[in-house]
Amino acid sequence: NETKWVPSYGVSYDITPEVAIYANLLNSFATSGTINTLTGKPLAPSTGKSKEVGFKFNLLDDNLTITTAMFHIVQSNVAVTNIAGDAVGTEGRDTKGFDLDVNGQIFPGWNITTSYTFAQPKDPDTSDLTGYKTEVTGQPKHSGSIWSTYELQSGQLRGLGAGVGVEAASST
């Protein structure tokens, strides 16, 4: 049973009515719920710090929104499994990358949302814990999505909508 205060901060500034710059600092804390099978003790909680800076553009009377951001995430105590299948903790992971999100209304009721993220995780050398160099799983280098939604604009079923989308990622 562990607790920790994890404050997060953010600031934004409207450069023009259509363009804003923003920055934030986010902290994270999560117990792993995993037992180190070598020692029989719980793994230390995972902590993290994310720094992000970006721009947001509201264009075409807010019918097109573009958000760009660069980020740097540092995580500590990330759980990995060694070659024998034992759960062990690592010093963490350092990830740098950028995001691009585009949201727009093509016609009244028809919206498109797309996103792309490029992330370069740098995993610690875990050879002393695991007996071999391993990578923390779950972080693709490239990921993206595209979603389309439509909502009826008139009639008795006004407000009824549906959507379809695809998400893709490089190997993790």
mmCIF file of C-alpha atoms in Angstrom:
data_model
loop_
_atom_site.group_PDB
_atom_site.id
_atom_site.type_symbol
_atom_site.label_atom_id
_atom_site.label_comp_id
_atom_site.label_asym_id
_atom_site.label_seq_id
_atom_site.Cartn_x
_atom_site.Cartn_y
_atom_site.Cartn_z
ATOM 1 C CA ASN A 1 0.000 0.000 0.000
ATOM 2 C CA GLU A 2 1.892 3.032 -1.260
ATOM 3 C CA THR A 3 0.867 6.612 -1.870
ATOM 4 C CA LYS A 4 2.601 9.570 -3.429
ATOM 5 C CA TRP A 5 1.628 13.096 -4.367
ATOM 6 C CA VAL A 6 1.938 13.449 -8.156
ATOM 7 C CA PRO A 7 1.370 17.080 -9.150
ATOM 8 C CA SER A 8 1.107 18.105 -12.785
ATOM 9 C CA TYR A 9 1.477 21.574 -14.237
ATOM 10 C CA GLY A 10 0.612 23.242 -17.505
ATOM 11 C CA VAL A 11 0.581 26.626 -19.142
ATOM 12 C CA SER A 12 -0.690 27.917 -22.462
ATOM 13 C CA TYR A 13 -0.484 31.235 -24.237
ATOM 14 C CA ASP A 14 -2.635 32.436 -27.129
ATOM 15 C CA ILE A 15 -0.209 33.911 -29.653
ATOM 16 C CA THR A 16 -3.133 34.829 -31.897
ATOM 17 C CA PRO A 17 -6.833 33.889 -31.700
ATOM 18 C CA GLU A 18 -5.988 30.880 -33.907
ATOM 19 C CA VAL A 19 -2.592 29.815 -32.515
ATOM 20 C CA ALA A 20 -1.591 28.838 -28.989
ATOM 21 C CA ILE A 21 1.658 27.551 -27.535
ATOM 22 C CA TYR A 22 1.593 25.268 -24.522
ATOM 23 C CA ALA A 23 3.879 23.383 -22.178
ATOM 24 C CA ASN A 24 3.205 20.922 -19.429
ATOM 25 C CA LEU A 25 4.946 18.807 -16.848
ATOM 26 C CA LEU A 26 3.149 15.620 -15.849
ATOM 27 C CA ASN A 27 4.154 13.245 -13.069
ATOM 28 C CA SER A 28 3.056 9.635 -12.726
ATOM 29 C CA PHE A 29 3.070 6.997 -10.013
ATOM 30 C CA ALA A 30 1.745 3.453 -10.163
ATOM 31 C CA THR A 31 2.311 0.393 -8.060
ATOM 32 C CA SER A 32 3.366 -2.482 -10.247
ATOM 33 C CA GLY A 33 1.373 -5.165 -8.470
ATOM 34 C CA THR A 34 4.240 -7.463 -9.437
ATOM 35 C CA ILE A 35 6.419 -9.581 -7.158
ATOM 36 C CA ASN A 36 10.131 -9.852 -7.918
ATOM 37 C CA THR A 37 10.278 -13.626 -8.302
ATOM 38 C CA LEU A 38 13.990 -13.666 -7.430
ATOM 39 C CA THR A 39 13.575 -11.924 -4.052
ATOM 40 C CA GLY A 40 9.899 -12.582 -3.287
ATOM 41 C CA LYS A 41 9.371 -8.882 -2.565
ATOM 42 C CA PRO A 42 7.070 -6.457 -4.400
ATOM 43 C CA LEU A 43 8.725 -4.435 -7.139
ATOM 44 C CA ALA A 44 9.111 -0.748 -6.384
ATOM 45 C CA PRO A 45 6.360 1.512 -7.753
ATOM 46 C CA SER A 46 6.858 2.911 -11.229
ATOM 47 C CA THR A 47 7.286 6.666 -11.417
ATOM 48 C CA GLY A 48 7.576 8.987 -14.354
ATOM 49 C CA LYS A 49 7.942 12.548 -15.502
ATOM 50 C CA SER A 50 6.742 13.852 -18.869
ATOM 51 C CA LYS A 51 7.729 17.206 -20.335
ATOM 52 C CA GLU A 52 5.826 18.427 -23.385
ATOM 53 C CA VAL A 53 5.801 21.588 -25.469
ATOM 54 C CA GLY A 54 3.630 22.215 -28.494
ATOM 55 C CA PHE A 55 1.419 24.380 -30.645
ATOM 56 C CA LYS A 56 -2.308 24.251 -31.271
ATOM 57 C CA PHE A 57 -3.840 25.761 -34.406
ATOM 58 C CA ASN A 58 -7.594 26.401 -34.719
ATOM 59 C CA LEU A 59 -8.308 27.107 -38.384
ATOM 60 C CA LEU A 60 -11.287 27.498 -40.719
ATOM 61 C CA ASP A 61 -13.631 28.818 -38.007
ATOM 62 C CA ASP A 62 -12.565 25.962 -35.680
ATOM 63 C CA ASN A 63 -13.464 23.334 -38.298
ATOM 64 C CA LEU A 64 -9.798 22.263 -38.457
ATOM 65 C CA THR A 65 -7.602 21.795 -35.404
ATOM 66 C CA ILE A 66 -3.933 20.842 -35.616
ATOM 67 C CA THR A 67 -1.884 20.053 -32.519
ATOM 68 C CA THR A 68 1.860 19.403 -32.595
ATOM 69 C CA ALA A 69 4.031 18.498 -29.637
ATOM 70 C CA MET A 70 7.517 17.361 -28.719
ATOM 71 C CA PHE A 71 7.857 15.271 -25.577
ATOM 72 C CA HIS A 72 10.412 13.738 -23.244
ATOM 73 C CA ILE A 73 9.313 11.004 -20.834
ATOM 74 C CA VAL A 74 11.492 9.482 -18.113
ATOM 75 C CA GLN A 75 10.177 6.389 -16.318
ATOM 76 C CA SER A 76 11.747 4.595 -13.349
ATOM 77 C CA ASN A 77 11.232 1.091 -11.977
ATOM 78 C CA VAL A 78 9.754 -0.403 -15.133
ATOM 79 C CA ALA A 79 9.045 -4.129 -14.724
ATOM 80 C CA VAL A 80 10.662 -6.565 -17.190
ATOM 81 C CA THR A 81 10.921 -10.338 -17.388
ATOM 82 C CA ASN A 82 14.309 -12.019 -17.560
ATOM 83 C CA ILE A 83 15.183 -15.000 -19.744
ATOM 84 C CA ALA A 84 14.037 -17.388 -16.988
ATOM 85 C CA GLY A 85 10.636 -15.699 -16.776
ATOM 86 C CA ASP A 86 11.358 -13.917 -13.514
ATOM 87 C CA ALA A 87 9.841 -10.451 -13.035
ATOM 88 C CA VAL A 88 12.510 -7.895 -12.135
ATOM 89 C CA GLY A 89 12.649 -4.106 -12.016
ATOM 90 C CA THR A 90 14.837 -1.864 -14.151
ATOM 91 C CA GLU A 91 16.156 1.618 -13.646
ATOM 92 C CA GLY A 92 13.690 2.825 -16.254
ATOM 93 C CA ARG A 93 13.208 4.165 -19.729
ATOM 94 C CA ASP A 94 13.878 7.463 -21.444
ATOM 95 C CA THR A 95 11.628 8.307 -24.412
ATOM 96 C CA LYS A 96 11.777 11.298 -26.734
ATOM 97 C CA GLY A 97 9.430 11.981 -29.618
ATOM 98 C CA PHE A 98 6.715 14.065 -31.183
ATOM 99 C CA ASP A 99 2.960 13.950 -31.831
ATOM 100 C CA LEU A 100 0.811 15.356 -34.618
ATOM 101 C CA ASP A 101 -2.986 15.386 -34.316
ATOM 102 C CA VAL A 102 -5.354 16.706 -36.976
ATOM 103 C CA ASN A 103 -9.101 16.980 -36.343
ATOM 104 C CA GLY A 104 -11.499 18.383 -38.854
ATOM 105 C CA GLN A 105 -15.074 18.666 -40.004
ATOM 106 C CA ILE A 106 -15.446 17.763 -43.668
ATOM 107 C CA PHE A 107 -19.184 18.462 -43.825
ATOM 108 C CA PRO A 108 -21.696 19.219 -41.052
ATOM 109 C CA GLY A 109 -21.869 16.059 -38.978
ATOM 110 C CA TRP A 110 -18.890 14.338 -40.659
ATOM 111 C CA ASN A 111 -15.618 14.551 -38.733
ATOM 112 C CA ILE A 112 -12.167 13.073 -39.268
ATOM 113 C CA THR A 113 -9.551 12.600 -36.555
ATOM 114 C CA THR A 114 -5.979 11.530 -37.329
ATOM 115 C CA SER A 115 -2.900 11.178 -35.192
ATOM 116 C CA TYR A 116 0.729 10.182 -35.575
ATOM 117 C CA THR A 117 3.337 9.635 -32.861
ATOM 118 C CA PHE A 118 7.056 9.047 -33.298
ATOM 119 C CA ALA A 119 8.765 7.811 -30.141
ATOM 120 C CA GLN A 120 12.358 6.776 -29.552
ATOM 121 C CA PRO A 121 12.546 4.812 -26.301
ATOM 122 C CA LYS A 122 15.967 4.239 -24.826
ATOM 123 C CA ASP A 123 15.873 1.277 -22.501
ATOM 124 C CA PRO A 124 18.437 0.747 -19.753
ATOM 125 C CA ASP A 125 21.060 -1.963 -19.896
ATOM 126 C CA THR A 126 19.437 -4.720 -17.838
ATOM 127 C CA SER A 127 22.129 -7.333 -18.357
ATOM 128 C CA ASP A 128 23.039 -7.212 -14.660
ATOM 129 C CA LEU A 129 19.410 -7.996 -13.677
ATOM 130 C CA THR A 130 18.341 -10.312 -16.448
ATOM 131 C CA GLY A 131 21.557 -11.888 -17.670
ATOM 132 C CA TYR A 132 21.071 -10.403 -21.144
ATOM 133 C CA LYS A 133 20.246 -7.089 -22.814
ATOM 134 C CA THR A 134 16.481 -6.706 -22.963
ATOM 135 C CA GLU A 135 14.074 -4.046 -24.067
ATOM 136 C CA VAL A 136 10.999 -2.934 -22.214
ATOM 137 C CA THR A 137 8.075 -3.948 -24.379
ATOM 138 C CA GLY A 138 4.993 -2.047 -25.381
ATOM 139 C CA GLN A 139 6.455 1.100 -26.974
ATOM 140 C CA PRO A 140 6.204 1.268 -30.765
ATOM 141 C CA LYS A 141 8.483 3.657 -32.639
ATOM 142 C CA HIS A 142 5.640 4.712 -34.953
ATOM 143 C CA SER A 143 1.934 4.746 -34.165
ATOM 144 C CA GLY A 144 -1.026 6.393 -35.776
ATOM 145 C CA SER A 145 -4.752 6.336 -36.243
ATOM 146 C CA ILE A 146 -7.526 7.690 -38.408
ATOM 147 C CA TRP A 147 -11.155 7.869 -37.325
ATOM 148 C CA SER A 148 -14.245 9.069 -39.097
ATOM 149 C CA THR A 149 -17.562 9.816 -37.410
ATOM 150 C CA TYR A 150 -20.903 10.924 -38.732
ATOM 151 C CA GLU A 151 -23.829 12.294 -36.739
ATOM 152 C CA LEU A 152 -27.290 12.887 -38.207
ATOM 153 C CA GLN A 153 -28.039 16.596 -38.259
ATOM 154 C CA SER A 154 -31.833 16.565 -38.635
ATOM 155 C CA GLY A 155 -34.961 14.454 -38.288
ATOM 156 C CA GLN A 156 -36.178 12.309 -35.437
ATOM 157 C CA LEU A 157 -32.850 10.535 -35.194
ATOM 158 C CA ARG A 158 -30.895 13.789 -34.949
ATOM 159 C CA GLY A 159 -27.794 13.228 -32.834
ATOM 160 C CA LEU A 160 -27.521 9.536 -33.717
ATOM 161 C CA GLY A 161 -24.051 8.817 -34.990
ATOM 162 C CA ALA A 162 -21.563 6.165 -35.860
ATOM 163 C CA GLY A 163 -17.843 6.000 -36.366
ATOM 164 C CA VAL A 164 -15.150 3.781 -37.769
ATOM 165 C CA GLY A 165 -11.415 3.922 -37.438
ATOM 166 C CA VAL A 166 -8.088 2.212 -37.698
ATOM 167 C CA GLU A 167 -5.105 2.253 -35.377
ATOM 168 C CA ALA A 168 -1.679 1.011 -36.423
ATOM 169 C CA ALA A 169 1.744 0.740 -34.854
ATOM 170 C CA SER A 170 5.178 -0.518 -35.735
ATOM 171 C CA SER A 171 6.493 -3.515 -33.855
ATOM 172 C CA THR A 172 6.832 -3.228 -30.088
#
